[in-house]
Coordinates of C-alpha atoms in Angstrom, one line a residue:
X1 CA 34.9 24.7 26.2
X2 CA 32.0 24.1 28.4
X3 CA 31.5 20.2 29.4
X4 CA 27.9 19.4 27.6
X5 CA 25.3 18.8 30.5
X6 CA 24.0 15.7 30.3
X7 CA 20.2 15.3 30.4
X8 CA 17.8 11.9 31.2
X9 CA 14.1 12.3 29.0
X10 CA 11.8 9.5 30.3
X11 CA 9.4 9.5 27.4
X12 CA 6.0 7.1 26.9
X13 CA 6.3 5.5 22.8
X14 CA 2.6 5.1 23.5
X15 CA 0.1 2.4 22.6
X16 CA 2.6 0.3 19.6
X17 CA 2.5 1.9 16.3
X18 CA 5.3 5.2 15.7
X19 CA 2.0 6.9 14.4
X20 CA 0.9 7.4 17.4
X21 CA 4.1 8.3 19.3
X22 CA 4.3 12.1 20.2
X23 CA 6.0 14.5 18.2
X24 CA 8.1 16.2 21.6
X25 CA 9.2 12.3 21.8
X26 CA 10.3 12.4 18.2
X27 CA 12.3 15.1 18.2
X28 CA 14.0 13.5 21.3
X29 CA 14.7 10.7 19.3
X30 CA 16.2 12.3 16.1
X31 CA 19.2 13.5 18.7
X32 CA 19.2 11.3 21.8
X33 CA 22.7 9.8 22.5
X34 CA 21.6 7.0 24.6
X35 CA 18.2 5.1 24.4
X36 CA 17.4 2.7 27.0
X37 CA 14.5 0.8 26.1
X38 CA 11.7 -1.6 26.9
X39 CA 11.0 -5.0 25.0
X40 CA 7.5 -3.5 24.2
X41 CA 8.9 -0.7 22.7
X42 CA 8.1 -0.6 19.0
X43 CA 10.7 -1.3 16.5
X44 CA 10.2 1.2 14.5
X45 CA 11.1 3.6 17.2
X46 CA 14.4 2.6 17.2
X47 CA 15.0 3.0 13.6
X48 CA 14.2 7.1 14.0
X49 CA 17.5 7.6 16.6
X50 CA 20.9 8.2 14.9
X51 CA 23.4 6.0 14.0
X52 CA 25.8 6.7 16.3
X53 CA 23.3 6.4 19.0
X54 CA 24.1 3.6 21.9
X55 CA 21.0 1.3 22.1
X56 CA 20.5 -0.6 25.6
X57 CA 17.8 -3.3 25.7
X58 CA 16.9 -3.5 29.5
X59 CA 13.8 -5.7 29.1
X60 CA 11.1 -5.1 31.5
X61 CA 7.9 -7.7 29.6
X62 CA 6.0 -9.9 32.4
X63 CA 7.2 -13.4 32.5
X64 CA 10.3 -12.5 30.7
X65 CA 14.1 -12.1 32.1
X66 CA 15.0 -8.3 32.3
X67 CA 17.3 -6.3 33.9
X68 CA 17.2 -5.5 37.7
X69 CA 15.7 -1.9 38.4
X70 CA 18.6 -0.6 40.4
X71 CA 21.3 -1.7 37.6
X72 CA 18.3 0.6 35.1
X73 CA 18.8 3.5 37.7
X74 CA 22.0 3.0 37.6
X75 CA 22.9 3.1 33.8
X76 CA 20.8 6.6 33.5
X77 CA 22.6 8.3 36.0
X78 CA 26.4 6.9 34.7
X79 CA 25.2 7.8 31.5
X80 CA 23.9 11.2 32.3
X81 CA 27.2 12.2 34.1
X82 CA 28.9 11.5 31.0
X83 CA 27.1 14.6 29.6
X84 CA 24.8 12.5 27.4
X85 CA 21.4 13.1 26.3
X86 CA 19.5 10.0 27.3
X87 CA 16.3 9.0 26.5
X88 CA 14.5 6.6 28.8
X89 CA 12.1 5.3 26.1
X90 CA 9.0 3.3 28.0
X91 CA 5.8 1.8 26.5
X92 CA 2.6 3.8 26.9
X93 CA 2.9 6.3 29.5
X94 CA 5.9 7.1 31.5
X95 CA 4.1 7.8 34.9
X96 CA 1.1 4.9 34.8
X97 CA 2.4 1.6 35.3
X98 CA 5.9 2.8 34.3
X99 CA 8.4 2.6 37.6
X100 CA 9.5 5.8 36.9
X101 CA 8.9 6.5 40.0
X102 CA 12.2 4.8 41.1
X103 CA 14.2 6.6 38.1
X104 CA 13.4 9.5 38.8
X105 CA 14.3 9.2 42.6
X106 CA 17.8 7.7 41.6
X107 CA 18.6 10.6 39.4
X108 CA 17.3 13.6 42.0
X109 CA 20.1 11.6 44.3
X110 CA 23.0 12.0 41.9
X111 CA 22.2 15.5 41.0
X112 CA 21.3 14.4 37.0
X113 CA 18.8 16.8 35.2
X114 CA 15.5 15.4 34.1
X115 CA 12.5 15.7 32.2
X116 CA 9.1 13.3 31.8
X117 CA 7.3 13.7 28.5
X118 CA 3.8 12.2 28.1
X119 CA 2.7 9.3 25.8
X120 CA -0.5 7.8 25.3
X121 CA -1.5 5.1 27.6
X122 CA -2.8 1.6 25.9
X123 CA -5.1 1.7 29.4
X124 CA -6.9 4.3 27.7
X125 CA -5.9 3.7 23.4
X126 CA -6.9 -0.1 23.5
X127 CA -9.9 0.3 24.0
X128 CA -10.6 3.5 21.5
X129 CA -8.6 1.6 19.0
X130 CA -11.1 -1.4 19.7
X131 CA -14.2 0.8 19.0
X132 CA -14.8 0.6 22.9
X133 CA -15.8 3.8 24.8
X134 CA -14.5 4.0 28.3
X135 CA -17.2 6.2 29.2
X136 CA -21.0 6.5 28.7
X137 CA -24.2 9.0 30.1
X138 CA -25.9 5.7 30.9
X139 CA -23.6 2.4 30.7
X140 CA -20.0 4.2 32.5
X141 CA -20.0 7.5 34.6
X142 CA -16.7 6.6 34.8
X143 CA -13.2 3.4 34.3
X144 CA -10.6 2.1 36.9
X145 CA -7.2 1.2 35.8
X146 CA -6.0 -1.3 37.4
X147 CA -2.7 -3.6 37.1
X148 CA -3.7 -7.7 37.8
X149 CA 0.3 -8.7 37.6
X150 CA -0.4 -9.2 41.5
X151 CA -4.2 -10.1 41.8
X152 CA -4.0 -11.1 45.3
X153 CA -3.0 -7.6 46.6
X154 CA -6.5 -6.5 45.3
X155 CA -9.7 -5.2 46.8
X156 CA -12.1 -7.0 44.4
X157 CA -15.1 -6.6 46.8
X158 CA -14.8 -2.6 45.3
X159 CA -13.3 -3.4 41.8
X160 CA -16.7 -5.8 41.1
X161 CA -18.8 -2.5 41.9
X162 CA -17.2 -0.8 39.3
X163 CA -18.9 -0.1 36.1
X164 CA -15.8 -0.1 33.5
X165 CA -12.3 -2.2 34.6
X166 CA -9.5 -1.2 32.5
X167 CA -6.7 -4.5 33.2
X168 CA -3.4 -4.4 32.6
X169 CA -0.6 -7.2 32.8
X170 CA -3.6 -9.3 33.7
X171 CA -3.8 -11.9 30.6
X172 CA -2.0 -14.6 32.5
X173 CA -4.6 -14.4 35.3
X174 CA -7.5 -13.9 33.6
X175 CA -9.1 -17.1 35.5
X176 CA -8.6 -15.2 38.5
X177 CA -9.8 -12.3 37.6
X178 CA -13.0 -13.6 36.1
X179 CA -13.5 -15.9 39.5
X180 CA -12.9 -13.2 42.1
X181 CA -15.3 -10.4 40.3
X182 CA -18.0 -12.9 40.1
X183 CA -17.5 -14.2 43.7
X184 CA -18.1 -10.5 44.8
X185 CA -21.4 -9.8 42.4
X186 CA -20.0 -9.6 38.8
X187 CA -22.6 -11.3 36.5
X188 CA -21.2 -13.8 34.2
X189 CA -23.2 -12.4 31.3
X190 CA -21.1 -8.9 31.9
X191 CA -19.3 -7.9 28.8
X192 CA -15.3 -8.7 28.3
X193 CA -13.1 -7.3 25.4
X194 CA -9.2 -8.4 25.6
X195 CA -6.7 -6.5 22.8
X196 CA -3.8 -7.6 21.8
X197 CA -1.3 -5.8 20.6
X198 CA -3.2 -2.6 20.0
X199 CA -2.3 -0.1 18.0
X200 CA 0.0 -2.5 15.7
X201 CA -0.7 -4.2 12.8
X202 CA -1.4 -7.3 14.7
X203 CA -3.6 -5.6 16.8
X204 CA -6.1 -8.7 18.1
X205 CA -9.4 -8.3 19.5
X206 CA -11.4 -11.2 21.2
X207 CA -15.3 -10.0 22.7
X208 CA -17.0 -13.0 25.0
X209 CA -18.5 -13.1 28.5
X210 CA -16.9 -12.7 32.1
X211 CA -18.6 -16.5 31.6
X212 CA -16.8 -17.0 28.1
X213 CA -13.6 -15.3 27.6
X214 CA -11.5 -18.2 29.4
X215 CA -12.7 -20.4 27.2
X216 CA -12.6 -18.2 24.2
X217 CA -8.9 -17.6 24.6
X218 CA -7.7 -21.1 25.1
X219 CA -4.6 -21.6 23.6
X220 CA -4.0 -18.4 23.3
X221 CA -1.0 -15.7 24.3
X222 CA -2.4 -13.0 26.0
X223 CA 1.0 -11.1 26.7
X224 CA 0.8 -7.8 25.6
X225 CA -3.0 -7.4 26.3
X226 CA -5.5 -4.9 27.4
X227 CA -9.1 -6.5 29.2
X228 CA -12.0 -4.0 29.3
X229 CA -15.0 -5.2 31.4
X230 CA -18.5 -3.5 31.6
X231 CA -21.5 -3.0 29.5
X232 CA -19.3 -0.3 27.4
X233 CA -17.8 -3.5 25.9
X234 CA -20.9 -4.2 23.9
X235 CA -21.4 -0.4 22.1
X236 CA -18.1 -1.7 20.2
X237 CA -20.7 -2.9 17.3
X238 CA -22.4 -0.1 16.7
X239 CA -19.4 2.4 17.1
X240 CA -16.6 0.7 15.1
X241 CA -15.5 2.2 11.7
X242 CA -16.5 0.1 8.8
X243 CA -12.8 -0.2 8.3
X244 CA -12.0 -1.6 11.6
X245 CA -11.6 -5.3 12.1
X246 CA -14.6 -7.6 12.2
X247 CA -14.8 -9.5 15.7
X248 CA -17.0 -12.5 16.3
X249 CA -17.7 -13.6 20.0
X250 CA -17.2 -17.1 19.6
X251 CA -14.2 -18.7 17.8
X252 CA -14.4 -20.1 14.1
X253 CA -12.1 -22.6 14.0
X254 CA -9.9 -24.7 17.6
X255 CA -7.3 -22.0 19.2
X256 CA -3.6 -22.3 17.6
X257 CA -1.5 -23.2 20.0
X258 CA 1.5 -21.0 20.5
X259 CA 4.9 -22.4 21.8
X260 CA 6.6 -18.8 22.6
X261 CA 5.1 -15.6 22.9
X262 CA 8.1 -13.4 23.2
X263 CA 11.2 -12.4 21.2
X264 CA 13.7 -14.9 21.2
X265 CA 17.1 -14.6 19.9
X266 CA 18.5 -16.3 16.5
X267 CA 17.7 -20.0 16.9
X268 CA 13.9 -20.3 16.8
X269 CA 12.9 -23.6 15.6
X270 CA 10.6 -23.0 13.0
X271 CA 9.6 -26.9 13.6
X272 CA 8.0 -24.7 16.2
X273 CA 6.4 -22.4 14.0
X274 CA 3.4 -24.5 12.2
X275 CA 2.6 -22.7 9.2
X276 CA 0.9 -24.6 6.5
X277 CA -2.7 -24.4 5.6
X278 CA -3.0 -21.4 7.9
X279 CA -5.8 -18.8 5.8
X280 CA -8.2 -21.0 7.2
X281 CA -7.1 -20.9 10.8
X282 CA -7.2 -17.5 12.1
X283 CA -8.6 -16.6 15.2
X284 CA -11.4 -14.0 15.7
X285 CA -10.2 -11.2 14.9
X286 CA -10.5 -10.8 11.3
X287 CA -9.7 -8.2 8.8
X288 CA -13.0 -6.8 6.4
X289 CA -12.3 -7.5 2.4
X290 CA -12.2 -3.9 0.5
X291 CA -13.2 -4.7 -3.0
X292 CA -10.9 -1.8 -4.2
X293 CA -8.0 -3.2 -2.2
X294 CA -6.9 -6.4 -3.4
X295 CA -4.4 -7.0 -0.5
X296 CA -6.7 -6.4 2.2
X297 CA -7.4 -9.5 4.6
X298 CA -3.6 -10.6 4.0
X299 CA -0.5 -10.4 6.6
X300 CA 2.7 -9.7 4.1
X301 CA 5.9 -9.9 6.0
X302 CA 8.6 -8.0 4.7
X303 CA 12.5 -8.8 5.0
X304 CA 14.4 -6.0 4.5
X305 CA 17.3 -4.0 5.8
X306 CA 16.6 -2.5 8.9
X307 CA 15.2 1.1 8.2
X308 CA 15.1 0.5 4.3
X309 CA 11.8 -1.2 4.3
X310 CA 9.6 2.1 4.9
X311 CA 8.5 2.4 0.9
X312 CA 7.9 -1.0 0.3
X313 CA 5.9 -1.2 2.9
X314 CA 3.6 2.3 2.0
X315 CA 3.1 0.3 -1.1
X316 CA 2.3 -2.5 0.2
X317 CA -0.6 -1.0 2.6
X318 CA -1.6 1.3 -0.2
X319 CA -2.7 -1.9 -1.8
X320 CA -5.4 -2.7 1.4
X321 CA -2.1 -5.4 3.3
X322 CA -1.4 -5.6 7.1
X323 CA 2.4 -4.9 6.9
X324 CA 4.7 -7.0 9.7
X325 CA 8.8 -5.7 9.3
X326 CA 11.0 -8.7 10.2
X327 CA 14.9 -6.5 9.6
X328 CA 17.3 -9.6 8.7
X329 CA 19.6 -7.0 7.6
X330 CA 21.8 -4.7 9.1
X331 CA 23.8 -2.1 7.4
X332 CA 27.3 -1.1 9.1
X333 CA 30.2 0.5 7.9
X334 CA 32.9 -1.9 6.7
X335 CA 36.0 -2.6 9.2
X336 CA 38.0 -0.4 7.4
X337 CA 37.9 2.7 5.5
X338 CA 41.5 2.6 4.2
X339 CA 41.0 1.4 0.1
X340 CA 37.4 2.9 -0.6
X341 CA 39.6 6.2 0.8
X342 CA 42.4 5.8 -1.2
X343 CA 40.1 5.4 -4.0
X344 CA 38.3 8.5 -3.4
X345 CA 41.7 10.7 -3.1
X346 CA 42.4 8.9 -6.9
X347 CA 39.2 9.2 -8.1
X348 CA 40.6 11.2 -11.7
X349 CA 42.6 7.6 -12.7
X350 CA 39.3 5.9 -12.8
X351 CA 37.1 5.8 -16.0
X352 CA 33.9 4.7 -14.5
X353 CA 31.7 4.1 -10.9
X354 CA 29.9 1.8 -10.4
X355 CA 27.1 1.7 -7.8
X356 CA 24.7 -1.6 -7.6
X357 CA 22.9 -0.5 -4.2
X358 CA 21.4 2.3 -2.4
X359 CA 23.9 1.5 0.5
X360 CA 27.0 1.6 -2.0
X361 CA 25.9 5.3 -2.8
X362 CA 25.0 5.8 1.1
X363 CA 28.2 5.5 2.1
X364 CA 30.0 6.0 -0.8
X365 CA 29.5 9.6 -0.9
X366 CA 29.7 10.2 3.1
X367 CA 33.3 9.0 2.7
X368 CA 33.5 11.6 -0.5
X369 CA 32.6 14.5 2.4
X370 CA 34.6 13.3 5.3
X371 CA 37.9 13.6 2.6
X372 CA 36.6 16.9 2.5
X373 CA 35.2 16.6 -1.5
X374 CA 31.8 16.1 -3.2
X375 CA 30.3 15.5 -6.2
X376 CA 32.5 17.9 -8.2
X377 CA 35.4 15.5 -7.8
X378 CA 33.4 13.4 -10.5
X379 CA 33.9 15.5 -13.1
X380 CA 35.3 13.4 -15.6
X381 CA 34.5 10.0 -14.2
X382 CA 31.1 7.7 -15.7
X383 CA 29.2 6.3 -13.5
X384 CA 27.3 2.9 -14.0
X385 CA 24.1 2.1 -11.5
X386 CA 22.3 -1.3 -11.1
X387 CA 18.5 -0.7 -10.3
X388 CA 15.8 2.1 -10.4
X389 CA 16.6 2.3 -6.4
X390 CA 19.9 3.1 -6.6
X391 CA 19.2 5.7 -9.6
X392 CA 16.9 7.6 -7.2
X393 CA 19.9 7.4 -4.7
X394 CA 22.1 8.7 -6.5
X395 CA 19.9 11.8 -7.9
X396 CA 19.7 12.9 -4.0
X397 CA 24.0 13.5 -4.5
X398 CA 22.6 16.1 -7.9
X399 CA 23.7 13.6 -10.1
X400 CA 22.2 11.5 -13.4
X401 CA 23.9 8.0 -14.3
X402 CA 25.0 7.6 -17.5
X403 CA 24.5 4.1 -17.7
X404 CA 21.3 1.7 -16.2
X405 CA 21.1 -1.4 -17.5
X406 CA 17.7 -2.7 -18.7
X407 CA 16.9 -5.3 -16.8
X408 CA 17.8 -3.6 -13.3
X409 CA 19.9 -7.2 -12.5
X410 CA 23.7 -6.8 -12.1
X411 CA 24.5 -9.3 -14.4
X412 CA 23.0 -7.5 -17.4
X413 CA 25.2 -4.4 -17.0
X414 CA 27.9 -6.0 -18.9
X415 CA 26.3 -7.6 -21.8
X416 CA 24.7 -3.4 -22.7
X417 CA 27.7 -1.5 -21.4
X418 CA 27.6 1.2 -23.4
X419 CA 31.0 1.0 -24.4
X420 CA 34.5 -1.2 -25.3
X421 CA 35.5 -2.1 -22.0
X422 CA 38.9 -3.1 -22.8
X423 CA 41.4 -1.1 -21.0
X424 CA 38.9 0.8 -18.9
X425 CA 39.6 1.2 -15.1
X426 CA 36.5 0.7 -12.9
X427 CA 36.0 1.6 -9.1
X428 CA 32.7 -1.3 -7.8
X429 CA 32.7 0.5 -4.3
X430 CA 30.5 -2.5 -2.5
X431 CA 29.4 -4.6 0.6
X432 CA 32.7 -6.3 2.0
X433 CA 32.2 -9.8 2.5
X434 CA 29.2 -12.3 0.7
X435 CA 28.9 -10.2 -2.3
X436 CA 27.9 -12.2 -5.9
X437 CA 31.7 -11.7 -7.7
X438 CA 30.4 -13.0 -11.1
X439 CA 30.2 -8.7 -12.3
X440 CA 34.1 -8.6 -11.8
X441 CA 34.4 -11.5 -13.4
X442 CA 32.7 -10.8 -16.4
X443 CA 33.8 -7.2 -16.2
X444 CA 37.5 -8.6 -15.9
X445 CA 37.1 -10.8 -19.0
X446 CA 36.2 -7.8 -21.1
X447 CA 39.5 -6.6 -20.2
X448 CA 38.8 -3.7 -17.6
X449 CA 40.7 -3.1 -14.7
X450 CA 38.5 -3.0 -11.8
X451 CA 38.8 -1.7 -8.5
X452 CA 37.0 -3.5 -5.5
X453 CA 36.8 -1.5 -2.2
X454 CA 34.6 -2.2 0.9
X455 CA 31.8 0.3 1.3
X456 CA 29.9 -1.2 3.9
X457 CA 29.2 -4.5 5.5
X458 CA 26.0 -6.4 6.1
X459 CA 25.2 -8.8 8.6
X460 CA 22.6 -11.1 10.2
X461 CA 20.9 -9.1 13.6
X462 CA 21.0 -10.6 16.6
X463 CA 17.1 -11.5 17.1
X464 CA 13.8 -11.5 15.5
X465 CA 11.7 -9.0 15.5
X466 CA 9.1 -9.1 18.0
X467 CA 6.6 -8.8 15.7
X468 CA 7.8 -10.9 13.0
X469 CA 8.0 -13.6 15.2
X470 CA 4.4 -13.1 16.7
X471 CA 3.0 -13.3 13.7
X472 CA 4.9 -16.9 12.5
X473 CA 4.1 -18.5 15.9
X474 CA 0.4 -17.6 15.1
X475 CA 0.1 -18.7 11.5
X476 CA -0.9 -15.4 10.6
X477 CA 1.4 -14.8 7.6
X478 CA 0.0 -14.9 3.9
X479 CA 3.3 -13.6 2.2
X480 CA 7.1 -13.5 3.1
X481 CA 8.8 -11.5 0.9
X482 CA 12.8 -11.7 0.3
X483 CA 14.3 -8.4 -1.7
X484 CA 18.0 -10.4 -1.9
X485 CA 19.5 -13.1 -1.2
X486 CA 21.1 -12.3 1.6
X487 CA 17.7 -11.6 3.3
X488 CA 16.2 -15.0 2.7
X489 CA 19.9 -16.9 4.3
X490 CA 20.0 -14.8 7.3
X491 CA 15.9 -15.7 7.6
X492 CA 16.9 -18.9 7.4
X493 CA 19.7 -18.0 10.1
X494 CA 16.7 -16.0 12.5
X495 CA 14.1 -18.6 12.8
X496 CA 16.8 -21.7 12.8
X497 CA 15.4 -24.9 11.3
X498 CA 14.1 -24.0 8.0
X499 CA 14.6 -28.1 6.8
X500 CA 11.4 -28.5 9.0
X501 CA 8.9 -24.9 7.4
X502 CA 5.9 -26.1 6.5
X503 CA 5.4 -23.5 4.2
X504 CA 2.5 -24.9 2.4
X505 CA -0.2 -21.5 1.9
X506 CA 2.4 -19.4 2.5
X507 CA 3.4 -17.2 -0.8
X508 CA 7.4 -17.3 -0.9
X509 CA 7.9 -13.6 -3.3
X510 CA 11.2 -12.6 -4.4
X511 CA 11.9 -9.7 -6.5
X512 CA 14.5 -11.7 -8.9
X513 CA 16.2 -14.3 -10.5
X514 CA 19.0 -14.3 -8.1
X515 CA 16.9 -14.2 -4.9
X516 CA 14.4 -16.8 -6.4
X517 CA 17.5 -19.5 -6.5
X518 CA 18.7 -18.8 -3.2
X519 CA 14.9 -19.2 -2.3
X520 CA 14.4 -22.3 -4.1
X521 CA 17.8 -23.2 -2.8
X522 CA 16.7 -23.4 1.1
X523 CA 13.2 -22.7 1.4
X524 CA 12.2 -25.3 -2.0
X525 CA 10.2 -23.1 -4.1
X526 CA 9.1 -19.6 -5.1
X527 CA 5.9 -18.6 -6.1
X528 CA 5.8 -15.1 -6.7
X529 CA 8.6 -13.7 -9.0
X530 CA 8.5 -9.7 -10.0
X531 CA 8.9 -9.4 -13.8
X532 CA 10.4 -6.4 -13.1
X533 CA 13.0 -6.6 -11.1
X534 CA 12.1 -3.8 -8.5
X535 CA 9.8 -3.1 -5.3
X536 CA 7.4 -1.6 -7.8
X537 CA 7.3 -5.2 -9.9
X538 CA 7.3 -7.1 -7.0
X539 CA 4.3 -5.3 -5.1
X540 CA 2.2 -5.5 -8.4
X541 CA 3.3 -9.1 -8.5
X542 CA 2.1 -9.4 -5.1
X543 CA -1.4 -8.1 -6.2
X544 CA -1.4 -10.5 -9.2
X545 CA -0.8 -13.5 -7.2
X546 CA -3.5 -12.2 -4.7
X547 CA -5.8 -11.1 -6.9
X548 CA -5.6 -14.5 -8.9
X549 CA -5.8 -17.2 -5.6
X550 CA -9.4 -14.8 -5.3
X551 CA -10.7 -15.4 -8.4
X552 CA -9.6 -19.1 -8.3
X553 CA -11.7 -19.3 -4.6
X554 CA -14.7 -17.5 -6.2
X555 CA -15.0 -20.1 -9.0
X556 CA -14.6 -22.9 -5.8
X557 CA -17.1 -21.1 -4.0
X558 CA -20.2 -21.1 -7.2
X559 CA -19.0 -24.7 -7.7
X560 CA -19.8 -25.2 -4.5
X561 CA -22.9 -23.7 -4.7
X562 CA -24.3 -25.5 -7.9
X563 CA -23.1 -28.3 -6.7
X564 CA -26.0 -28.2 -3.7

């Protein structure tokens, strides 16, 4: 057998959102075996890679610890020589401040084949997404892109003469940039825009002048940010789409202090994330309200399993919300397949198969196929599922459930079970640890023999998603959603001292009674509970809450006008 040859792909991830990834890059990610990625890469991109992929975070974010470049070079060479398909994923474009030269030289020296895949650079995308053209027949016949990571090495006299400047990695040195440009003759009235988290739902834009930008961004973290300087910034108000963010040239409120701007590991103290009365403290980047979209202007933090929140996020976005994903569950195989495989080998012994989650469905059928069987092995076995989502997952395998309890919760399964449970043998593939025991107890109490087998495990992620942490620190979250008790528990583990978190002004939204109980226990309250315990039901409950809140706000404004 011919040994497979490894190859390294240096891939540009674009400015942020997965929507701006190239088709070529996407094709490589879905087949990658080893992924070596930078800190600024969007977490959603990591969900594209196979479960078997080895993912290596090498940092590379300004001011934060990162893997030395020599070690990154060695990682690429070693995995390539092992015959692996390796993707070196970089934010933006690999050849624009991407430090690709060193990596390519190491690959050439080791005889490793490689390919460079372009990406959309934030230097080009950020101004565009903020409504700023970099060229104009009158105002800007060209533009200059620089990095201000080391301002002392730049020729500021020459840069001051350029019509339009695009500056990367300049947030920490903004004061020095202003000083040097003014020193060499640039007017303090020159328009300036600072664009943070470009191409993501968390995008912020500050517009000012060279003389006011430092004061306006005091207390704000400008990492990552693109700074655009030149008269073309003034065109933004004329070229911006009606649906784009509205930006004021002055701060609407005093700056919100941010205790940290980068991803931190589990153990971040919630006392460092002030969230009380946050609605009135948002900075100059505000989303326009659209009356046809009840969630327009609302930022919703979705806590679900990594890679499993897509449909829910789309529903919320269709209602106008800005959605930030905070994975609070990682679904993995159990510690052993032995019990599940043994049960599958004797499926004909069972009367019923109970599946209470999509994860249970997926892992059950994965092991069924691993044993060279398919859905025909379930002939003669009735299937009960809990929830519409679980039923949909089952249908993807060509099967219809025999029974779905009316309330979409496991607690009602026994109450409405379609036949006597006495003497029935039931197979229950479930989460390995941490699941509720009430269903098994009630089934057993009715005379059933329940065989519980571990089908998957759920665990807490090691760190908070960067965008989620950033939104919490900026007090930019209006709603936090919880779709299970475990998401509440792991949310608490990720952010730390949950009892110190002031949640006034943040809506706590729960999918159902059991999740609400956990919210009450750990968060102290629940503001919204879905009347139908599904993601559709949760979406509609949040819409109703937002509509009610808007009506109250309108009445208060009306009464205030009458009093005047």
